[in-house]
XYZ file of N, CA, C and O in Angstrom:
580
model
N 0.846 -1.176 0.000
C 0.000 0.000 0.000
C 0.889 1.236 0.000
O 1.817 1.127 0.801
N 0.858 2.594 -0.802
C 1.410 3.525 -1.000
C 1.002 4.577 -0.055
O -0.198 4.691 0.193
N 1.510 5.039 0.275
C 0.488 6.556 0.647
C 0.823 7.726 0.094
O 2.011 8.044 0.148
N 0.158 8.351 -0.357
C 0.202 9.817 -1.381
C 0.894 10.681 -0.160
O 0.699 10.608 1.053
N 1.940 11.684 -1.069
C 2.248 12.379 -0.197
C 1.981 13.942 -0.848
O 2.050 14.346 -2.009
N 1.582 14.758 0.669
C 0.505 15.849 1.035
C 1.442 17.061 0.518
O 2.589 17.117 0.961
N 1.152 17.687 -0.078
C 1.560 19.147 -0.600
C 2.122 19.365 0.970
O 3.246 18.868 1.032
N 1.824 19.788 1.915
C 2.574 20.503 2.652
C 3.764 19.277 2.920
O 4.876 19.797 3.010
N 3.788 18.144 3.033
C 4.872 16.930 3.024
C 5.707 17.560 1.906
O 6.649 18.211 2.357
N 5.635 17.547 0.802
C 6.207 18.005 -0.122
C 7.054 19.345 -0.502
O 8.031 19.591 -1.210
N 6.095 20.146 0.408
C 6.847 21.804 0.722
C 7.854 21.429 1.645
O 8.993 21.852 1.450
N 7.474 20.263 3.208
C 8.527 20.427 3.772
C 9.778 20.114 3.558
O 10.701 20.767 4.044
N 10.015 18.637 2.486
C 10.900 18.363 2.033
C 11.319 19.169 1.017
O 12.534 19.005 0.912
N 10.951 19.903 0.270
C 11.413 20.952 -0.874
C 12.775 21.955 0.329
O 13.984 22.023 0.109
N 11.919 22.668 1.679
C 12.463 23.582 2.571
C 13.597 22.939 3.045
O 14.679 23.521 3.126
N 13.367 21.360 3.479
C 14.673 21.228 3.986
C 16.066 20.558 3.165
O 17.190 20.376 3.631
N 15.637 20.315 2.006
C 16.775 20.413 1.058
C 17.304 21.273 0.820
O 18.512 21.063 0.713
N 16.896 22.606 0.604
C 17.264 23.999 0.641
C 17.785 24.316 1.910
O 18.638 25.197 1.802
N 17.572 23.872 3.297
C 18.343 24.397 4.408
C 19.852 23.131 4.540
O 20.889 23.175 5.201
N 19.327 22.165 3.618
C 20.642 21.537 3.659
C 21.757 21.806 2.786
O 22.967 21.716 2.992
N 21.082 22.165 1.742
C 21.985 22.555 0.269
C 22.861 23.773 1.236
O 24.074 23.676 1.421
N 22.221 24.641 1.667
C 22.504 26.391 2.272
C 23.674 25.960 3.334
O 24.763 26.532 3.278
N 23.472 25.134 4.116
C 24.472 24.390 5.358
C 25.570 23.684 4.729
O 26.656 23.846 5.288
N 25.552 22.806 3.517
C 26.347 22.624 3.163
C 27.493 22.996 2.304
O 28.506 22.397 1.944
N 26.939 24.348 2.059
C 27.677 25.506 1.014
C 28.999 25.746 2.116
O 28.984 25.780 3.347
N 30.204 25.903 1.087
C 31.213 26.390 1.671
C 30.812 27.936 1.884
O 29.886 28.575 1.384
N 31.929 28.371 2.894
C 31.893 30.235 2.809
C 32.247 30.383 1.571
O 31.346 30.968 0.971
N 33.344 30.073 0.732
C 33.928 30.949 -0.323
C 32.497 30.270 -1.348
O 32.064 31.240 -1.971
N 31.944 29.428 -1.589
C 30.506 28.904 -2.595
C 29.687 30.705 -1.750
O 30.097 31.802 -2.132
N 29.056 30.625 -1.129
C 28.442 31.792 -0.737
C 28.800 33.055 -0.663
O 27.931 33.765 -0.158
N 30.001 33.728 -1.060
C 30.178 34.351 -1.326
C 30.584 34.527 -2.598
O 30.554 35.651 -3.100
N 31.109 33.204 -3.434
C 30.780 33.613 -5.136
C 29.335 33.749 -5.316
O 29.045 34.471 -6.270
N 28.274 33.223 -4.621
C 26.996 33.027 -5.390
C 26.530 34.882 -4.805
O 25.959 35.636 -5.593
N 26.885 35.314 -3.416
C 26.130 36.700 -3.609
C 27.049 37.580 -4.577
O 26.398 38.397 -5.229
N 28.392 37.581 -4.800
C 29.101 38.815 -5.722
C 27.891 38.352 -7.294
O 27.295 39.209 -7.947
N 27.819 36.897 -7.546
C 27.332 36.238 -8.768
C 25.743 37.021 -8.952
O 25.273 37.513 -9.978
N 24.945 36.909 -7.161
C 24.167 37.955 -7.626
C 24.187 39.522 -6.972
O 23.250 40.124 -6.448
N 25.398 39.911 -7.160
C 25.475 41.890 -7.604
C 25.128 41.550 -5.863
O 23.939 41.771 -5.637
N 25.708 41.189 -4.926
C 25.414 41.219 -3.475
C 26.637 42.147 -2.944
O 27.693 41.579 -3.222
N 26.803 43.069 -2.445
C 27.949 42.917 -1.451
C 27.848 42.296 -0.386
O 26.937 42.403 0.436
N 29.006 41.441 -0.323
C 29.478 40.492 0.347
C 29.640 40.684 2.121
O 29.095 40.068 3.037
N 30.703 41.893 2.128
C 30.820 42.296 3.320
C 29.449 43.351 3.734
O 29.774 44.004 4.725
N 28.476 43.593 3.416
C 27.136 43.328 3.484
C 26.720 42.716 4.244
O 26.410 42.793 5.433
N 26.714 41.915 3.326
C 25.740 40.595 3.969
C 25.915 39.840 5.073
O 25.116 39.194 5.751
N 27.282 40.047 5.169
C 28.083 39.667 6.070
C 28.024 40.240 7.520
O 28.048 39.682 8.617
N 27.952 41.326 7.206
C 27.731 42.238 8.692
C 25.906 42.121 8.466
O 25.531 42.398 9.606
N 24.956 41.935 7.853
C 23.974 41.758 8.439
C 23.466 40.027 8.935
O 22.534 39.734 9.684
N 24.390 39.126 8.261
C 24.382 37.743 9.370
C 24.834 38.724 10.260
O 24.006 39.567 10.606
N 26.027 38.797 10.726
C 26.693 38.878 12.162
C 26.037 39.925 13.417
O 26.436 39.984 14.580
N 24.671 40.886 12.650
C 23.899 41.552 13.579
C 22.592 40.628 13.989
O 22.266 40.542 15.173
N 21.936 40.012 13.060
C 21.160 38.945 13.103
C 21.537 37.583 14.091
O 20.695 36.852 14.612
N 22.752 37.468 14.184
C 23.250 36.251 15.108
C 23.584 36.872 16.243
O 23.582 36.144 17.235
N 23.898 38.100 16.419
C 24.143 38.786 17.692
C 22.443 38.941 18.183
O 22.138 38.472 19.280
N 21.623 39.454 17.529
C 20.107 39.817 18.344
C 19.682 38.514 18.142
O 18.476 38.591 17.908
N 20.150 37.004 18.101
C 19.274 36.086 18.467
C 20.144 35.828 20.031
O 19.573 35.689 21.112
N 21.501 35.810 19.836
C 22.209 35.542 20.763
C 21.619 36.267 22.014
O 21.675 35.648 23.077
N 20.893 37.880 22.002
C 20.911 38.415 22.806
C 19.674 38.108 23.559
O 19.531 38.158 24.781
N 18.493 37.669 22.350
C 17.020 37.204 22.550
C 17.169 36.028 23.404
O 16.459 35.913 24.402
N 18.295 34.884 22.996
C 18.546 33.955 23.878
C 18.479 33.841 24.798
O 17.752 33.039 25.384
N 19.750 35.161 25.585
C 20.346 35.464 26.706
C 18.863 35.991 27.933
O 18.575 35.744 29.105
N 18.225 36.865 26.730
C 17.079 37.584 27.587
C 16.285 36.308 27.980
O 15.981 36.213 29.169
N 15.971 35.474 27.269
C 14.894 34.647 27.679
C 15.519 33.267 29.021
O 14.979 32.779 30.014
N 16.814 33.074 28.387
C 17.222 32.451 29.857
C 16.807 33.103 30.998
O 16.056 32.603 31.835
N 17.457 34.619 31.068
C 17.105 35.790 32.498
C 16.052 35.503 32.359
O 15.747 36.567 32.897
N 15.203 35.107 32.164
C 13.553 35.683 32.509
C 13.145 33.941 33.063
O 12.561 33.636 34.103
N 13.543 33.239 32.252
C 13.622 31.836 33.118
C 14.108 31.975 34.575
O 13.431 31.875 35.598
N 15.025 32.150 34.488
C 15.835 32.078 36.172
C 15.244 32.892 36.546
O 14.953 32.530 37.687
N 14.522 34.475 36.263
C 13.890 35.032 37.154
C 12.841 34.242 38.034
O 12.779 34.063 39.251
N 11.935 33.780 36.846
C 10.742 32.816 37.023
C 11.059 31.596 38.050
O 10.235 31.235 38.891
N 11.818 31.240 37.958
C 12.258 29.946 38.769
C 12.470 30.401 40.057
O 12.049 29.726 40.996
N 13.359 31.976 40.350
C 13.929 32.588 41.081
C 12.440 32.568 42.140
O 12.487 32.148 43.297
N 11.202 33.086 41.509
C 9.862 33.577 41.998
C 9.269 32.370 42.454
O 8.467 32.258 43.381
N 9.864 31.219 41.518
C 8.528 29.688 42.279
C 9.392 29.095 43.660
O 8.895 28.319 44.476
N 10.807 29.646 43.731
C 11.149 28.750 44.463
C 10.886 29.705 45.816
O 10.990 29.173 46.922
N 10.596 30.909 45.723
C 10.548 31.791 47.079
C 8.943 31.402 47.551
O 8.499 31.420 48.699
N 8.045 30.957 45.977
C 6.619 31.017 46.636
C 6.722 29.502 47.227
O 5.875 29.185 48.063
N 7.458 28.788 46.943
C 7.409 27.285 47.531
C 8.448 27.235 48.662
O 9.669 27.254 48.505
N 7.595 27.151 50.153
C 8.903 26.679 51.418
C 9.308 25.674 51.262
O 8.615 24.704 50.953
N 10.492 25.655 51.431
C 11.367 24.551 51.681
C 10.864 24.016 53.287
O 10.834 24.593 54.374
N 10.554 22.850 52.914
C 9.787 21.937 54.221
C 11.245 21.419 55.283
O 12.231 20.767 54.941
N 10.945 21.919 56.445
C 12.393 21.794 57.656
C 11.683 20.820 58.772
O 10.601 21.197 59.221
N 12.212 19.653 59.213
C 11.467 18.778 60.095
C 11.784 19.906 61.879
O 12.728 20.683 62.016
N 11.108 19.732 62.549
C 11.508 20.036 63.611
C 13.170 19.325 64.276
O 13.949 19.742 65.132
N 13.170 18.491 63.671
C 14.421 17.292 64.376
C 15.803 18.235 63.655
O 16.808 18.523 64.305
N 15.582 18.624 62.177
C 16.714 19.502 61.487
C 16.899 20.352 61.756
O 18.042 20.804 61.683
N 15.306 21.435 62.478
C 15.637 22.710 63.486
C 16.737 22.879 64.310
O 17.713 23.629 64.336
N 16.076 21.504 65.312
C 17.245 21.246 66.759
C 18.262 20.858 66.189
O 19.196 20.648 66.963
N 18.509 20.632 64.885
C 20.179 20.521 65.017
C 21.024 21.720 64.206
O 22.154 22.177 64.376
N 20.145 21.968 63.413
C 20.497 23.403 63.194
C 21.224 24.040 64.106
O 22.391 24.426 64.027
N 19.817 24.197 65.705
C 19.798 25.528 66.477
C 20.978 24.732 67.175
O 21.660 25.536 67.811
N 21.564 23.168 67.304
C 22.898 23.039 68.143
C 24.182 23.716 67.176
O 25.242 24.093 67.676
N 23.998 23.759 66.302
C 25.279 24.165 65.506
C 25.211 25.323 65.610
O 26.158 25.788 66.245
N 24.364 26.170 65.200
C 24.082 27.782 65.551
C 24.716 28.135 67.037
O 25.288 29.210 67.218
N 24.574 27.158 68.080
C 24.596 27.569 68.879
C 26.309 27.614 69.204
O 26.823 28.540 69.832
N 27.250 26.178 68.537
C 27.991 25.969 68.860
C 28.768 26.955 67.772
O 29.951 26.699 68.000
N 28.749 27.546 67.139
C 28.761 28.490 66.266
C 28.991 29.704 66.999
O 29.969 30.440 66.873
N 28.039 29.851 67.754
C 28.766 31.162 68.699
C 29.306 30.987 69.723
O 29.755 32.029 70.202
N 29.538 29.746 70.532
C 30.428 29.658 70.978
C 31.833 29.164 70.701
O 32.623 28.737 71.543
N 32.037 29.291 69.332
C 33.497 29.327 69.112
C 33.917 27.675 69.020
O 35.074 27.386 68.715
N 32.916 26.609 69.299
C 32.825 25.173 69.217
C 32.707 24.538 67.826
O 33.180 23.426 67.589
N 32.005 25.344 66.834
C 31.811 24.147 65.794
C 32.739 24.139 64.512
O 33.146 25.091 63.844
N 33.026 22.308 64.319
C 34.086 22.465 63.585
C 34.382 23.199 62.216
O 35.436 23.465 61.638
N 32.684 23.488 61.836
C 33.126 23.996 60.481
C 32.571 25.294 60.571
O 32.327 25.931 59.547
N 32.351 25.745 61.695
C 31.942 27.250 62.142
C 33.589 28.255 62.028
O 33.720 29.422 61.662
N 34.404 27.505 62.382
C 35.597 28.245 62.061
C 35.953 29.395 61.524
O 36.195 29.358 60.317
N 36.094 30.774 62.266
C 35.635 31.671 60.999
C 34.552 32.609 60.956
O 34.575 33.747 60.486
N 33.536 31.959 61.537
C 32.172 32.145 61.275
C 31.915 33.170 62.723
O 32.229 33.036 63.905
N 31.266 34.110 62.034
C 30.928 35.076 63.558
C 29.567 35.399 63.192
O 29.353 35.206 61.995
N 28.394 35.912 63.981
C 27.546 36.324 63.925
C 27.473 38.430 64.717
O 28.049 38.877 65.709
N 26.841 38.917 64.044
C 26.462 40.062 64.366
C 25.852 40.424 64.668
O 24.798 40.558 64.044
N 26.071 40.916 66.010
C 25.044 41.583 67.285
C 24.645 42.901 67.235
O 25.416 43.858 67.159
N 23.803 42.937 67.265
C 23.154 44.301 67.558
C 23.455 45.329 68.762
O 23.147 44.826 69.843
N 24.080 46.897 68.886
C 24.273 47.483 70.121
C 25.037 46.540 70.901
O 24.909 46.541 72.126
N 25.898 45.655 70.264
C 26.678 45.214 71.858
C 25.777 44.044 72.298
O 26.350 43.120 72.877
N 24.431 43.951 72.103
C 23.710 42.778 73.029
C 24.047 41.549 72.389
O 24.840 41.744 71.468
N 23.668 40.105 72.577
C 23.642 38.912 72.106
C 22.552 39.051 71.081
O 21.985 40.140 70.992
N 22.213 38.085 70.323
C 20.719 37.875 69.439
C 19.880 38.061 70.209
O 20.170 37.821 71.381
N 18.833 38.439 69.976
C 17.503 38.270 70.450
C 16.928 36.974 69.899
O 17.498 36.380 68.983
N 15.623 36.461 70.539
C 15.154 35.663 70.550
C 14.289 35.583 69.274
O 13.809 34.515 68.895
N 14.129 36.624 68.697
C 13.770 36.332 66.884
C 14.773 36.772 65.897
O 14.243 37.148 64.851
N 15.810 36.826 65.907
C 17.092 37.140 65.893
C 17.688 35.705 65.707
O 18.130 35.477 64.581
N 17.780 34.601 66.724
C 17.967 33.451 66.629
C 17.459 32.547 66.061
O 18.125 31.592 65.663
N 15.962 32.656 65.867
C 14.968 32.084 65.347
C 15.163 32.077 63.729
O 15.286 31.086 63.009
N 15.156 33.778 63.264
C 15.660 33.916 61.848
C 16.947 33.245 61.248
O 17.026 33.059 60.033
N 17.962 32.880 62.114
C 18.738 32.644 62.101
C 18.847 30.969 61.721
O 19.507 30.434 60.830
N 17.857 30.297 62.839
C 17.925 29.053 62.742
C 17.381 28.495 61.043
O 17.775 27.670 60.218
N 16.126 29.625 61.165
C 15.200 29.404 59.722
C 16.027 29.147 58.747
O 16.027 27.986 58.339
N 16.833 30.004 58.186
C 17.620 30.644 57.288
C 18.497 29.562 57.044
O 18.453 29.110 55.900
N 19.342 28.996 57.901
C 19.965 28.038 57.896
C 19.938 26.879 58.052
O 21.015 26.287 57.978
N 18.365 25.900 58.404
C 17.519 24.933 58.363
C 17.147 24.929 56.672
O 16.927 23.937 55.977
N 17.153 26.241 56.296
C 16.060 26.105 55.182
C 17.630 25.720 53.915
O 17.584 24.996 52.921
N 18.735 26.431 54.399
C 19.791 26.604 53.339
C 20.378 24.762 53.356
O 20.907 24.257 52.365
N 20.184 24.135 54.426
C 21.033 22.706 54.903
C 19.839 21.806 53.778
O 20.261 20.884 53.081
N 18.351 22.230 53.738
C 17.455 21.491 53.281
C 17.595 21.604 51.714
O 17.485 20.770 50.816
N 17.798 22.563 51.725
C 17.892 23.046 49.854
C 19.473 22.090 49.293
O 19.599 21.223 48.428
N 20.420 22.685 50.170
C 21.759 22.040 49.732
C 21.497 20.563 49.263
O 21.869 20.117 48.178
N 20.762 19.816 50.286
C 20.218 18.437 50.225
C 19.812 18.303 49.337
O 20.229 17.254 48.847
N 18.924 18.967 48.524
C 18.163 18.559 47.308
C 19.060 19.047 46.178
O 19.121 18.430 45.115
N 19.799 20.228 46.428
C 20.862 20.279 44.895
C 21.484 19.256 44.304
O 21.444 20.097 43.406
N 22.040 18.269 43.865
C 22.636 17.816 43.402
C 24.106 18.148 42.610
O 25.018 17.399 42.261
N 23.906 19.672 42.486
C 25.331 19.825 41.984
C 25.904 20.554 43.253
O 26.984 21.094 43.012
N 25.407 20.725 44.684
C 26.033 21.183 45.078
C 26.765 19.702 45.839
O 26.423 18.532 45.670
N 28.078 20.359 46.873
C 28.624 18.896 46.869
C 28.882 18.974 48.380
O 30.067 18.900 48.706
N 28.050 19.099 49.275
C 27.777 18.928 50.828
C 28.279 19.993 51.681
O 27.887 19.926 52.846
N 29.150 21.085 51.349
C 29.555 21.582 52.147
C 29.020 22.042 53.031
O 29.662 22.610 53.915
């Protein structure tokens, strides 16, 4: 059994012989064929190379606007923290300011007027860094630190 093939079947294969013929042209074939038709060359040339720059740039924009977007779902979605990852959080936090934890090294926190944290002060604190230990977990390219 045959099957007839559809005018637009037929356009598409017409188009992509022509984008293959065009791909497979050397530079110096494409530039005899525009001097061949009355083209300037360096022309044409600088209008590819503005045309490949504003897709390059259309590219670039539409990635940014991805990562913005992603940037926006991941703030509207909490990162889920068990109470058990809190308390160990808030022991490292804690050992953290006292100059105890091993990979706190380094690590200082900033007090307000001279006082210690306050008690939502600590809290933000624990959040912040419950929520950063939970995320790390799920990255995959990040690598545990």
């Amino acid at each position: 059994m045959t099957s007839k093939i559809t005018a637009t079947e037929e356009l598409r294969r017409i188009g992509e012989a022509f984008d293959d013929s065009i791909l497979a042209t050397s530079p110096e074939e494409l530039r005899e064929e525009f001097a061949a038709q009355g083209l300037d060359v360096e022309k044409v040339e600088a209008e590819m190379d503005a045309i490949n720059a504003s897709a390059k740039l259309a590219g670039a924009k539409m990635r940014l606007e991805r990562a913005r977007d992603a940037v926006k779902a991941a703030k509207i979605q909490p990162t889920v923290v068990s109470s058990a990852e809190r308390e160990s959080v808030r022991a490292k936090l804690h050992d953290m300011r006292a100059g105890k934890g091993g990979n706190a090294s380094g690590l200082m926190m900033a007090a307000r007027k001279g006082d210690g944290l306050s008690e939502s002060d600590e809290e933000g604190a624990v959040d912040d860094m419950a929520q950063l230990a939970a995320l790390e977990a799920q990255d995959p390219e990040t690598d545990g630190e």
